[in-house]
mmCIF file of C-alpha atoms in Angstrom:
data_model
loop_
_atom_site.group_PDB
_atom_site.id
_atom_site.type_symbol
_atom_site.label_atom_id
_atom_site.label_comp_id
_atom_site.label_asym_id
_atom_site.label_seq_id
_atom_site.Cartn_x
_atom_site.Cartn_y
_atom_site.Cartn_z
ATOM 1 C CA GLU A 1 -45.665 109.979 -46.935
ATOM 2 C CA GLU A 2 -45.610 113.152 -44.896
ATOM 3 C CA GLY A 3 -48.306 111.908 -42.537
ATOM 4 C CA HIS A 4 -46.396 108.690 -41.827
ATOM 5 C CA ALA A 5 -43.181 110.615 -41.168
ATOM 6 C CA GLU A 6 -44.890 112.908 -38.696
ATOM 7 C CA GLN A 7 -46.439 109.928 -36.914
ATOM 8 C CA GLU A 8 -42.977 108.392 -36.552
ATOM 9 C CA ILE A 9 -41.594 111.663 -35.203
ATOM 10 C CA VAL A 10 -44.405 111.804 -32.624
ATOM 11 C CA ARG A 11 -43.548 108.242 -31.556
ATOM 12 C CA LEU A 12 -39.888 109.163 -31.324
ATOM 13 C CA LYS A 13 -40.551 112.302 -29.279
ATOM 14 C CA GLU A 14 -42.563 110.266 -26.785
ATOM 15 C CA ALA A 15 -39.808 107.639 -26.547
ATOM 16 C CA ILE A 16 -37.210 110.366 -25.957
ATOM 17 C CA ARG A 17 -39.408 111.909 -23.260
ATOM 18 C CA GLN A 18 -39.718 108.573 -21.469
ATOM 19 C CA VAL A 19 -35.976 107.874 -21.680
ATOM 20 C CA THR A 20 -35.173 111.380 -20.429
ATOM 21 C CA ASP A 21 -37.460 110.864 -17.427
ATOM 22 C CA GLU A 22 -35.757 107.528 -16.682
ATOM 23 C CA LEU A 23 -32.288 109.084 -16.977
ATOM 24 C CA ILE A 24 -33.232 111.786 -14.483
ATOM 25 C CA GLN A 25 -34.477 109.091 -12.080
ATOM 26 C CA ASP A 26 -31.254 107.097 -12.613
ATOM 27 C CA ASN A 27 -29.278 110.223 -11.788
ATOM 28 C CA LEU A 28 -31.195 110.708 -8.537
ATOM 29 C CA ARG A 29 -30.808 107.067 -7.546
ATOM 30 C CA VAL A 30 -27.058 106.899 -8.183
ATOM 31 C CA SER A 31 -26.569 110.282 -6.504
ATOM 32 C CA GLN A 32 -28.171 108.906 -3.335
ATOM 33 C CA GLU A 33 -26.560 105.461 -3.409
ATOM 34 C CA VAL A 34 -23.097 106.268 -4.792
ATOM 35 C CA GLY A 35 -22.409 109.974 -5.266
ATOM 36 C CA LYS A 36 -23.282 112.974 -7.401
ATOM 37 C CA ARG A 37 -20.131 112.806 -9.520
ATOM 38 C CA GLU A 38 -20.719 109.165 -10.460
ATOM 39 C CA ALA A 39 -24.326 110.053 -11.340
ATOM 40 C CA GLU A 40 -23.396 112.847 -13.733
ATOM 41 C CA ILE A 41 -23.139 110.427 -16.669
ATOM 42 C CA PHE A 42 -26.925 110.184 -16.768
ATOM 43 C CA LEU A 43 -27.310 113.949 -17.015
ATOM 44 C CA ALA A 44 -24.767 113.860 -19.831
ATOM 45 C CA HIS A 45 -27.044 111.365 -21.607
ATOM 46 C CA VAL A 46 -29.970 113.723 -21.106
ATOM 47 C CA ALA A 47 -27.917 116.508 -22.696
ATOM 48 C CA ILE A 48 -27.319 114.336 -25.769
ATOM 49 C CA LEU A 49 -31.042 113.596 -26.112
ATOM 50 C CA GLU A 50 -31.752 117.326 -25.872
ATOM 51 C CA ASP A 51 -29.047 118.286 -28.379
ATOM 52 C CA PRO A 52 -30.805 120.048 -31.295
ATOM 53 C CA TYR A 53 -28.322 118.888 -33.947
ATOM 54 C CA PHE A 54 -28.472 115.227 -32.903
ATOM 55 C CA ILE A 55 -32.278 115.142 -32.774
ATOM 56 C CA SER A 56 -32.715 117.147 -35.984
ATOM 57 C CA LYS A 57 -30.538 114.620 -37.845
ATOM 58 C CA ILE A 58 -32.907 111.804 -36.838
ATOM 59 C CA PHE A 59 -36.017 113.827 -37.737
ATOM 60 C CA GLN A 60 -34.490 114.746 -41.098
ATOM 61 C CA ASP A 61 -33.668 111.107 -41.825
ATOM 62 C CA ILE A 62 -37.268 110.070 -41.124
ATOM 63 C CA ARG A 63 -38.745 112.817 -43.330
ATOM 64 C CA GLU A 64 -36.336 112.481 -46.258
ATOM 65 C CA ASN A 65 -36.034 108.707 -46.416
ATOM 66 C CA GLY A 66 -39.476 107.589 -45.253
ATOM 67 C CA ILE A 67 -38.100 105.145 -42.697
ATOM 68 C CA ASN A 68 -39.496 104.411 -39.265
ATOM 69 C CA ALA A 69 -38.178 105.884 -36.026
ATOM 70 C CA GLU A 70 -36.363 102.706 -34.976
ATOM 71 C CA ALA A 71 -34.365 102.465 -38.221
ATOM 72 C CA SER A 72 -33.450 106.139 -38.132
ATOM 73 C CA VAL A 73 -32.247 106.019 -34.522
ATOM 74 C CA LEU A 74 -30.106 102.965 -35.265
ATOM 75 C CA ARG A 75 -28.640 104.535 -38.398
ATOM 76 C CA GLN A 76 -27.840 107.901 -36.826
ATOM 77 C CA ILE A 77 -26.392 106.341 -33.672
ATOM 78 C CA ASP A 78 -24.173 104.070 -35.788
ATOM 79 C CA GLU A 79 -22.947 107.054 -37.825
ATOM 80 C CA PHE A 80 -22.123 109.105 -34.731
ATOM 81 C CA ARG A 81 -20.422 106.138 -33.047
ATOM 82 C CA ALA A 82 -18.334 105.429 -36.132
ATOM 83 C CA ALA A 83 -17.199 109.048 -36.209
ATOM 84 C CA PHE A 84 -16.317 108.953 -32.492
ATOM 85 C CA GLU A 85 -14.375 105.703 -32.799
ATOM 86 C CA LYS A 86 -12.170 107.183 -35.535
ATOM 87 C CA MET A 87 -10.921 109.841 -33.131
ATOM 88 C CA ASP A 88 -7.495 109.480 -31.526
ATOM 89 C CA ASP A 89 -8.719 110.771 -28.176
ATOM 90 C CA PRO A 90 -9.458 107.715 -25.953
ATOM 91 C CA TYR A 91 -12.104 109.677 -24.049
ATOM 92 C CA ILE A 92 -14.126 110.318 -27.225
ATOM 93 C CA LYS A 93 -13.813 106.660 -28.210
ATOM 94 C CA THR A 94 -15.184 105.626 -24.823
ATOM 95 C CA ARG A 95 -18.109 108.028 -25.185
ATOM 96 C CA SER A 96 -19.224 106.132 -28.290
ATOM 97 C CA GLN A 97 -20.467 103.480 -25.851
ATOM 98 C CA ASP A 98 -22.635 106.147 -24.225
ATOM 99 C CA LEU A 99 -24.249 106.842 -27.599
ATOM 100 C CA GLY A 100 -24.946 103.131 -27.981
ATOM 101 C CA ASP A 101 -26.572 103.076 -24.546
ATOM 102 C CA ILE A 102 -28.785 106.047 -25.401
ATOM 103 C CA GLY A 103 -29.819 104.548 -28.728
ATOM 104 C CA ARG A 104 -30.661 101.200 -27.182
ATOM 105 C CA ARG A 105 -32.817 102.812 -24.499
ATOM 106 C CA VAL A 106 -34.782 104.785 -27.095
ATOM 107 C CA ILE A 107 -35.262 101.653 -29.228
ATOM 108 C CA GLN A 108 -36.552 99.763 -26.174
ATOM 109 C CA LYS A 109 -39.225 102.420 -25.726
ATOM 110 C CA LEU A 110 -40.166 102.253 -29.405
ATOM 111 C CA MET A 111 -40.159 98.437 -29.366
ATOM 112 C CA PRO A 112 -40.983 97.357 -25.775
ATOM 113 C CA SER A 113 -39.608 93.963 -24.756
ATOM 114 C CA GLU A 114 -38.941 92.119 -21.531
ATOM 115 C CA ASP A 115 -35.749 93.250 -19.805
ATOM 116 C CA SER A 116 -34.266 89.944 -18.631
ATOM 117 C CA ILE A 117 -31.348 91.509 -16.766
ATOM 118 C CA CYS A 118 -33.801 92.890 -14.195
ATOM 119 C CA ASP A 119 -35.750 89.675 -13.588
ATOM 120 C CA LEU A 120 -33.272 87.041 -12.410
ATOM 121 C CA GLU A 121 -34.418 83.911 -10.623
ATOM 122 C CA GLU A 122 -31.035 82.638 -9.429
ATOM 123 C CA PRO A 123 -27.504 83.965 -8.827
ATOM 124 C CA ILE A 124 -25.514 84.422 -12.025
ATOM 125 C CA ILE A 125 -22.354 85.913 -13.496
ATOM 126 C CA VAL A 126 -23.100 88.323 -16.337
ATOM 127 C CA VAL A 127 -20.878 88.020 -19.427
ATOM 128 C CA ALA A 128 -21.394 90.568 -22.203
ATOM 129 C CA SER A 129 -19.637 92.388 -24.997
ATOM 130 C CA GLU A 130 -20.295 95.572 -23.035
ATOM 131 C CA LEU A 131 -22.338 96.822 -20.100
ATOM 132 C CA THR A 132 -23.639 100.342 -20.238
ATOM 133 C CA PRO A 133 -24.281 102.555 -17.205
ATOM 134 C CA SER A 134 -28.007 101.887 -17.519
ATOM 135 C CA ASP A 135 -27.337 98.116 -17.569
ATOM 136 C CA THR A 136 -25.129 98.354 -14.507
ATOM 137 C CA ILE A 137 -27.549 100.207 -12.257
ATOM 138 C CA LYS A 138 -30.280 97.682 -13.129
ATOM 139 C CA LEU A 139 -28.214 94.724 -11.920
ATOM 140 C CA ASP A 140 -29.806 92.919 -8.992
ATOM 141 C CA ARG A 141 -26.996 93.057 -6.439
ATOM 142 C CA GLU A 142 -28.457 90.040 -4.638
ATOM 143 C CA LYS A 143 -28.427 87.893 -7.796
ATOM 144 C CA VAL A 144 -25.505 89.196 -9.891
ATOM 145 C CA LEU A 145 -22.365 87.706 -8.350
ATOM 146 C CA ALA A 146 -20.001 89.413 -10.798
ATOM 147 C CA PHE A 147 -19.733 90.567 -14.389
ATOM 148 C CA ALA A 148 -17.133 90.439 -17.134
ATOM 149 C CA THR A 149 -17.125 92.312 -20.440
ATOM 150 C CA GLU A 150 -15.125 92.468 -23.637
ATOM 151 C CA SER A 151 -15.026 96.255 -23.835
ATOM 152 C CA GLY A 152 -14.393 99.025 -21.360
ATOM 153 C CA GLY A 153 -11.604 100.000 -19.011
ATOM 154 C CA LYS A 154 -11.192 100.382 -15.282
ATOM 155 C CA GLU A 155 -12.302 104.028 -15.529
ATOM 156 C CA SER A 156 -15.346 103.301 -17.699
ATOM 157 C CA HIS A 157 -18.634 104.369 -16.150
ATOM 158 C CA ALA A 158 -19.847 100.779 -15.813
ATOM 159 C CA ALA A 159 -16.656 99.730 -13.996
ATOM 160 C CA ILE A 160 -16.847 102.711 -11.654
ATOM 161 C CA LEU A 161 -20.474 101.985 -10.797
ATOM 162 C CA ALA A 162 -19.681 98.285 -10.277
ATOM 163 C CA ARG A 163 -16.937 99.124 -7.777
ATOM 164 C CA SER A 164 -19.230 101.535 -5.989
ATOM 165 C CA PHE A 165 -21.976 98.888 -5.782
ATOM 166 C CA GLY A 166 -19.510 96.251 -4.550
ATOM 167 C CA ILE A 167 -19.962 93.970 -7.579
ATOM 168 C CA PRO A 168 -16.750 92.170 -8.655
ATOM 169 C CA ALA A 169 -15.993 93.015 -12.278
ATOM 170 C CA VAL A 170 -13.355 92.412 -14.934
ATOM 171 C CA VAL A 171 -13.501 94.438 -18.147
ATOM 172 C CA GLY A 172 -11.544 94.665 -21.391
ATOM 173 C CA LEU A 173 -11.383 90.908 -22.111
ATOM 174 C CA GLU A 174 -11.279 90.646 -25.895
ATOM 175 C CA GLY A 175 -12.993 87.544 -27.279
ATOM 176 C CA LEU A 176 -14.645 86.652 -23.960
ATOM 177 C CA VAL A 177 -18.204 86.164 -25.229
ATOM 178 C CA SER A 178 -17.186 83.620 -27.865
ATOM 179 C CA LYS A 179 -15.333 81.558 -25.261
ATOM 180 C CA VAL A 180 -18.134 81.367 -22.674
ATOM 181 C CA LYS A 181 -21.226 79.186 -23.043
ATOM 182 C CA LYS A 182 -24.401 79.264 -20.969
ATOM 183 C CA GLY A 183 -23.949 76.963 -18.009
ATOM 184 C CA ASP A 184 -20.157 77.287 -17.852
ATOM 185 C CA LEU A 185 -18.701 77.567 -14.376
ATOM 186 C CA LEU A 186 -16.730 80.805 -14.053
ATOM 187 C CA VAL A 187 -14.376 82.305 -11.528
ATOM 188 C CA VAL A 188 -14.167 86.102 -11.704
ATOM 189 C CA ASP A 189 -11.172 87.453 -9.799
ATOM 190 C CA GLY A 190 -11.580 91.209 -9.683
ATOM 191 C CA ASP A 191 -8.368 91.667 -7.701
ATOM 192 C CA MET A 192 -6.176 90.049 -10.353
ATOM 193 C CA GLY A 193 -8.305 90.899 -13.393
ATOM 194 C CA LEU A 194 -8.885 87.232 -14.246
ATOM 195 C CA VAL A 195 -11.803 85.221 -15.595
ATOM 196 C CA MET A 196 -11.378 81.438 -15.452
ATOM 197 C CA ILE A 197 -13.672 79.249 -17.541
ATOM 198 C CA ASN A 198 -14.503 75.810 -16.121
ATOM 199 C CA PRO A 199 -11.364 75.683 -13.964
ATOM 200 C CA PRO A 200 -10.277 72.471 -12.202
ATOM 201 C CA GLU A 201 -12.101 71.539 -9.019
ATOM 202 C CA GLU A 202 -8.994 72.327 -6.993
ATOM 203 C CA VAL A 203 -9.013 75.932 -8.244
ATOM 204 C CA ILE A 204 -12.752 76.270 -7.576
ATOM 205 C CA GLN A 205 -12.315 74.977 -4.031
ATOM 206 C CA ASN A 206 -9.402 77.362 -3.428
ATOM 207 C CA TYR A 207 -11.566 80.338 -4.414
ATOM 208 C CA ARG A 208 -14.474 79.094 -2.319
ATOM 209 C CA ASP A 209 -12.155 78.809 0.662
ATOM 210 C CA LEU A 210 -10.815 82.305 -0.037
ATOM 211 C CA GLN A 211 -14.352 83.666 -0.241
ATOM 212 C CA LYS A 212 -15.282 82.090 3.106
ATOM 213 C CA LYS A 213 -12.113 83.431 4.747
ATOM 214 C CA ARG A 214 -12.905 86.939 3.528
ATOM 215 C CA GLU A 215 -16.457 86.750 4.847
ATOM 216 C CA ILE A 216 -15.216 85.543 8.246
ATOM 217 C CA TYR A 217 -12.507 88.216 8.285
ATOM 218 C CA ARG A 218 -15.010 90.988 7.509
ATOM 219 C CA THR A 219 -17.372 89.717 10.207
ATOM 220 C CA GLU A 220 -14.576 89.757 12.785
ATOM 221 C CA LEU A 221 -13.489 93.250 11.757
ATOM 222 C CA LYS A 222 -17.016 94.578 12.219
ATOM 223 C CA LYS A 223 -16.914 93.433 15.843
ATOM 224 C CA ILE A 224 -13.935 95.667 16.629
ATOM 225 C CA ILE A 225 -14.704 98.586 14.322
ATOM 226 C CA SER A 226 -15.432 100.971 17.198
ATOM 227 C CA LEU A 227 -12.353 100.069 19.258
ATOM 228 C CA PRO A 228 -9.275 102.342 19.311
ATOM 229 C CA SER A 229 -6.418 101.431 16.963
ATOM 230 C CA GLU A 230 -3.603 100.302 19.242
ATOM 231 C CA THR A 231 -1.274 97.380 19.791
ATOM 232 C CA MET A 232 -1.789 94.883 22.620
ATOM 233 C CA ASP A 233 0.891 96.627 24.673
ATOM 234 C CA GLY A 234 -0.875 99.983 24.380
ATOM 235 C CA HIS A 235 0.879 101.743 21.497
ATOM 236 C CA LYS A 236 -1.580 103.800 19.462
ATOM 237 C CA VAL A 237 -1.562 103.273 15.670
ATOM 238 C CA ARG A 238 -2.845 105.764 13.148
ATOM 239 C CA LEU A 239 -4.654 104.082 10.277
ATOM 240 C CA TRP A 240 -4.973 106.272 7.199
ATOM 241 C CA ALA A 241 -7.126 105.684 4.132
ATOM 242 C CA ASN A 242 -6.479 106.263 0.445
ATOM 243 C CA ILE A 243 -9.526 107.697 -1.331
ATOM 244 C CA GLY A 244 -10.552 108.962 -4.751
ATOM 245 C CA SER A 245 -14.156 110.015 -4.230
ATOM 246 C CA LEU A 246 -16.775 110.950 -1.655
ATOM 247 C CA VAL A 247 -17.943 107.322 -1.674
ATOM 248 C CA ASP A 248 -14.445 106.158 -0.701
ATOM 249 C CA LEU A 249 -14.418 108.744 2.070
ATOM 250 C CA GLU A 250 -17.713 107.444 3.472
ATOM 251 C CA TYR A 251 -16.270 103.915 3.598
ATOM 252 C CA ALA A 252 -13.083 105.179 5.263
ATOM 253 C CA MET A 253 -15.001 107.056 7.928
ATOM 254 C CA HIS A 254 -17.342 104.121 8.489
ATOM 255 C CA PHE A 255 -14.414 101.796 9.122
ATOM 256 C CA GLY A 256 -12.724 104.174 11.534
ATOM 257 C CA ALA A 257 -9.862 105.698 9.546
ATOM 258 C CA PHE A 258 -7.772 108.176 11.557
ATOM 259 C CA GLY A 259 -7.445 110.414 8.527
ATOM 260 C CA ILE A 260 -6.891 110.556 4.777
ATOM 261 C CA GLY A 261 -3.326 109.703 3.854
ATOM 262 C CA LEU A 262 -3.855 110.032 0.113
ATOM 263 C CA PHE A 263 -6.620 111.799 -1.757
ATOM 264 C CA ARG A 264 -6.170 110.786 -5.387
ATOM 265 C CA THR A 265 -6.969 114.122 -6.959
ATOM 266 C CA GLU A 266 -6.282 112.808 -10.454
ATOM 267 C CA LEU A 267 -9.210 110.381 -10.402
ATOM 268 C CA PRO A 268 -11.967 112.924 -11.196
ATOM 269 C CA PHE A 269 -9.921 113.960 -14.255
ATOM 270 C CA LEU A 270 -9.435 110.328 -15.324
ATOM 271 C CA VAL A 271 -13.099 109.482 -14.815
ATOM 272 C CA TRP A 272 -14.462 112.428 -16.803
ATOM 273 C CA ARG A 273 -11.482 112.788 -19.164
ATOM 274 C CA ARG A 274 -11.501 116.554 -18.964
ATOM 275 C CA PHE A 275 -10.037 119.319 -16.865
ATOM 276 C CA LEU A 276 -12.316 120.283 -14.027
ATOM 277 C CA SER A 277 -12.739 124.012 -13.600
ATOM 278 C CA GLU A 278 -11.266 125.728 -10.561
ATOM 279 C CA ASP A 279 -14.756 126.090 -9.098
ATOM 280 C CA GLU A 280 -15.509 122.383 -9.640
ATOM 281 C CA GLN A 281 -12.264 121.355 -7.953
ATOM 282 C CA PHE A 282 -12.813 123.743 -5.063
ATOM 283 C CA SER A 283 -16.333 122.418 -4.549
ATOM 284 C CA LEU A 284 -15.118 118.792 -4.571
ATOM 285 C CA TYR A 285 -12.242 119.398 -2.139
ATOM 286 C CA GLN A 286 -14.487 121.451 0.124
ATOM 287 C CA LYS A 287 -17.039 118.637 0.335
ATOM 288 C CA VAL A 288 -14.380 116.020 1.029
ATOM 289 C CA VAL A 289 -12.647 118.049 3.736
ATOM 290 C CA THR A 290 -15.983 118.931 5.341
ATOM 291 C CA GLN A 291 -17.160 115.328 5.395
ATOM 292 C CA ALA A 292 -13.813 114.253 6.848
ATOM 293 C CA GLY A 293 -15.026 115.957 10.016
ATOM 294 C CA GLY A 294 -11.773 117.504 11.159
ATOM 295 C CA ARG A 295 -9.620 114.422 10.521
ATOM 296 C CA GLU A 296 -6.125 114.962 9.161
ATOM 297 C CA PHE A 297 -6.111 115.179 5.397
ATOM 298 C CA ARG A 298 -3.318 114.924 2.812
ATOM 299 C CA VAL A 299 -3.688 115.850 -0.832
ATOM 300 C CA TYR A 300 -1.254 114.646 -3.485
ATOM 301 C CA SER A 301 -0.922 116.865 -6.496
ATOM 302 C CA SER A 302 0.526 114.889 -9.408
ATOM 303 C CA SER A 303 0.265 111.515 -11.047
ATOM 304 C CA ARG A 304 2.105 109.904 -13.899
ATOM 305 C CA GLY A 305 0.369 106.894 -15.400
ATOM 306 C CA HIS A 306 1.761 104.028 -17.451
ATOM 307 C CA GLY A 307 -0.242 102.546 -20.295
ATOM 308 C CA PRO A 308 -1.751 99.074 -20.235
ATOM 309 C CA CYS A 309 0.354 96.162 -21.349
ATOM 310 C CA GLY A 310 0.284 92.402 -21.456
ATOM 311 C CA SER A 311 -0.877 89.658 -23.806
ATOM 312 C CA GLN A 312 -4.021 87.558 -23.799
ATOM 313 C CA HIS A 313 -3.682 84.091 -22.310
ATOM 314 C CA GLU A 314 -5.860 81.511 -20.634
ATOM 315 C CA PRO A 315 -7.136 82.302 -18.108
ATOM 316 C CA LEU A 316 -8.336 85.512 -19.695
ATOM 317 C CA CYS A 317 -6.475 88.447 -18.220
ATOM 318 C CA ALA A 318 -7.402 92.117 -18.300
ATOM 319 C CA SER A 319 -4.793 94.832 -18.692
ATOM 320 C CA ARG A 320 -3.697 96.607 -15.549
ATOM 321 C CA SER A 321 -1.857 99.883 -15.074
ATOM 322 C CA LYS A 322 0.467 101.330 -12.482
ATOM 323 C CA GLU A 323 0.615 104.917 -11.336
ATOM 324 C CA HIS A 324 3.261 107.057 -9.703
ATOM 325 C CA TYR A 325 2.491 109.744 -7.176
ATOM 326 C CA SER A 326 4.482 112.606 -5.764
ATOM 327 C CA SER A 327 3.456 114.760 -2.830
ATOM 328 C CA CYS A 328 2.973 118.506 -2.948
#
């Protein structure tokens, strides 16, 4: 009936309004805690929710087929995701996950339920088929020790946010969810891209010892962070940092880097999978150089990447890639 369809559309419009408001708040939060570039994904989600064609397709489905708002959102999101995943462009395939995130958030507003990922009582490791940007920013950094997912890559938005928040993460582990049961003891090695399921006690103890050594090492480094970098016999040493974002620069400056030895200018292109305009690049470089506060700064101009390789074995291992740089 026409009246029922219009009621569903009113419900949907309200859900979209609420999600849009939340996305804007997420953008502000990540901008403050991580950086504006990392926060842009949430404005991109807002743009999708405000896209006339996308929204009109859902409204049309409700009116023509007499289904409720939830069913229409699910159906239209699935159709758009299927179309994206057929594309050869890896960027477009990755963006299908963004559509899934948007759809899930709208459904949650239409069908409110408790969000367990936000209300954790004890420290855990999160294992999931995928983690969306909205999932990642909701993680309690005091309770979530690490996360591992089946989908995604090292330049996915969730992985980028995890690194920025200091949460160990391994992504791209096919078949992970089916191998892990609730209560399993896991080791997540973000450095090596490994997830070990119920490893021997000797392995567990080795990682616990490594964790303690790192904590002690970091504590000792903090004590000397303000001292000049020089050898015991008085020779000064210049310590340079490699960075790829404003967040990296803040860490480098905080820990007393002499200057920037490598600014990975290709990372913004890899993260957003598009060519930044000349104005966007100028604005980024200007901000980085300004925040460097007069420290020496080196920019490398080209990068040649190698694709992921490797087979799946126990322990589960994520693909890694190597990159080559040449100076300008």
